[in-house]
Tab-separated table of C-alpha atoms in Angstrom:
chain	number	residue	atom	x	y	z
I	1	MET	CA	-15.397	-14.239	-9.291
I	2	VAL	CA	-12.637	-12.192	-10.807
I	3	MET	CA	-9.350	-11.299	-10.039
I	4	VAL	CA	-8.375	-7.826	-9.459
I	5	GLU	CA	-5.048	-6.825	-10.733
I	6	ILE	CA	-3.964	-3.601	-9.268
I	7	ASP	CA	-0.353	-2.486	-10.816
I	8	PHE	CA	2.997	-2.262	-8.698
I	9	SER	CA	3.473	1.125	-10.192
I	10	MET	CA	4.919	4.447	-9.260
I	11	ASP	CA	1.954	5.982	-10.307
I	12	ASN	CA	-0.307	3.516	-7.734
I	13	ILE	CA	2.569	4.287	-5.492
I	14	LYS	CA	2.250	7.966	-5.636
I	15	LYS	CA	-1.799	7.552	-5.193
I	16	CYS	CA	-1.383	5.131	-2.079
I	17	LEU	CA	-2.478	6.270	0.993
I	18	CYS	CA	-1.018	3.789	3.234
I	19	THR	CA	2.115	6.119	4.764
I	20	HIS	CA	-0.396	8.627	5.519
I	21	CYS	CA	-2.432	5.990	7.392
I	22	HIS	CA	-2.642	5.918	11.436
I	23	VAL	CA	-1.475	1.864	10.745
I	24	GLN	CA	1.389	2.838	10.189
I	25	LEU	CA	2.170	6.182	11.688
I	26	GLN	CA	4.425	4.839	14.507
I	27	SER	CA	6.264	2.547	12.422
I	28	GLN	CA	9.808	3.061	12.257
I	29	CYS	CA	10.465	0.168	10.250
I	30	VAL	CA	7.783	1.947	7.760
I	31	ARG	CA	9.545	5.192	8.062
I	32	ASP	CA	12.779	3.645	7.180
I	33	LYS	CA	11.402	2.295	3.804
I	34	GLU	CA	9.971	5.648	3.139
I	35	LYS	CA	13.556	7.226	2.974
I	36	ILE	CA	14.392	4.613	0.316
I	37	LEU	CA	10.935	5.388	-1.576
I	38	LEU	CA	12.336	9.022	-1.601
I	39	GLU	CA	15.444	8.262	-2.761
I	40	ILE	CA	14.052	6.389	-5.309
I	41	THR	CA	11.169	8.928	-6.295
I	42	MET	CA	14.508	12.007	-6.121
I	43	GLN	CA	16.213	9.508	-8.833
I	44	ASP	CA	12.635	9.416	-10.928
I	45	LEU	CA	13.412	5.174	-11.369
I	46	ASP	CA	10.994	3.148	-11.787
I	47	SER	CA	12.338	-0.394	-12.557
I	48	PRO	CA	10.902	-3.236	-10.310
I	49	MET	CA	14.331	-4.261	-8.953
I	50	MET	CA	14.432	-0.598	-7.280
I	51	MET	CA	10.869	0.027	-5.752
I	52	GLY	CA	10.180	-3.758	-5.058
I	53	PRO	CA	6.953	-4.690	-2.532
I	54	ASP	CA	9.925	-4.902	0.377
I	55	ARG	CA	11.225	-2.022	0.072
I	56	VAL	CA	8.203	0.258	-0.287
I	57	PRO	CA	5.772	0.875	2.609
I	58	GLY	CA	2.325	0.565	0.814
I	59	LEU	CA	-0.109	-0.240	-1.692
I	60	TYR	CA	-0.649	-3.894	0.278
I	61	CYS	CA	-3.776	-3.654	-2.129
I	62	SER	CA	-1.694	-4.921	-4.870
I	63	THR	CA	1.085	-6.410	-2.815
I	64	GLY	CA	-0.181	-8.286	0.130
I	65	LYS	CA	0.593	-8.196	3.747
I	66	ALA	CA	3.312	-5.679	4.985
I	67	VAL	CA	6.509	-6.488	5.718
I	68	CYS	CA	6.889	-4.382	8.442
I	69	LYS	CA	5.941	-6.090	12.008
I	70	ASP	CA	5.391	-2.737	14.118
I	71	ILE	CA	2.357	-1.395	12.386
I	72	ASP	CA	-0.789	-1.068	14.297
I	73	THR	CA	-3.531	-2.738	13.087
I	74	SER	CA	-5.860	-1.786	15.802
I	75	GLN	CA	-5.494	2.122	14.537
I	76	VAL	CA	-8.549	2.878	12.178
I	77	CYS	CA	-7.198	2.154	8.314
I	78	ARG	CA	-8.245	4.395	5.607
I	79	CYS	CA	-8.780	2.264	2.355
I	80	GLU	CA	-12.047	4.045	2.075
I	81	GLU	CA	-10.430	7.302	1.055
I	82	CYS	CA	-7.958	6.085	-0.454
I	83	PRO	CA	-7.943	6.936	-4.828
I	84	ILE	CA	-6.891	3.426	-5.389
I	85	TRP	CA	-9.883	1.777	-3.475
I	86	ARG	CA	-12.242	3.753	-5.489
I	87	GLU	CA	-10.579	3.713	-9.110
I	88	TYR	CA	-10.683	-0.451	-8.454
I	89	ASP	CA	-14.126	-0.395	-6.745
I	90	LEU	CA	-12.760	-2.300	-4.193
I	91	LEU	CA	-15.943	-2.177	-1.868
I	92	ASP	CA	-16.967	-4.872	-3.920
I	93	CYS	CA	-13.588	-7.102	-3.275
I	94	GLU	CA	-12.502	-9.115	-0.465
I	95	PRO	CA	-10.752	-8.392	1.601
I	96	MET	CA	-12.197	-4.526	1.195
I	97	ALA	CA	-9.736	-2.770	3.496
I	98	TYR	CA	-6.744	-3.579	5.983
I	99	PHE	CA	-4.225	-5.363	3.394
I	100	CYS	CA	-1.389	-4.788	5.046
I	101	ARG	CA	-2.956	-7.053	7.448
I	102	ASP	CA	-5.131	-9.193	5.259
I	103	GLY	CA	-2.914	-9.523	2.097
I	104	LYS	CA	-3.731	-8.285	-1.519
I	105	THR	CA	-6.832	-8.023	-3.414
I	106	LEU	CA	-7.473	-11.355	-5.017
I	107	LYS	CA	-11.796	-11.480	-5.776
I	108	ARG	CA	-14.876	-9.846	-6.676
């Protein structure tokens, strides 16, 4: 087994589909965090302190379960459509989807 490390970076945050996922669409918590992400992006900051996982609504394959508790994991997730999912070949990883519910990608 090999550990899969997906960088928590602004580049990967921009590729991430989590904020467009049906699981998160009705979440007020996610909308609030999107505002923070927009502010960080507008300031062109790439500081880990400014864009920590607790402030960014996505990239759960890197960070683990969602901080927002009002997401709806009964909805269909879009992980298989995500560029990061394809880039890191997450089909062969555990878990391979619903990272917001099940945690970050750990092994192949």
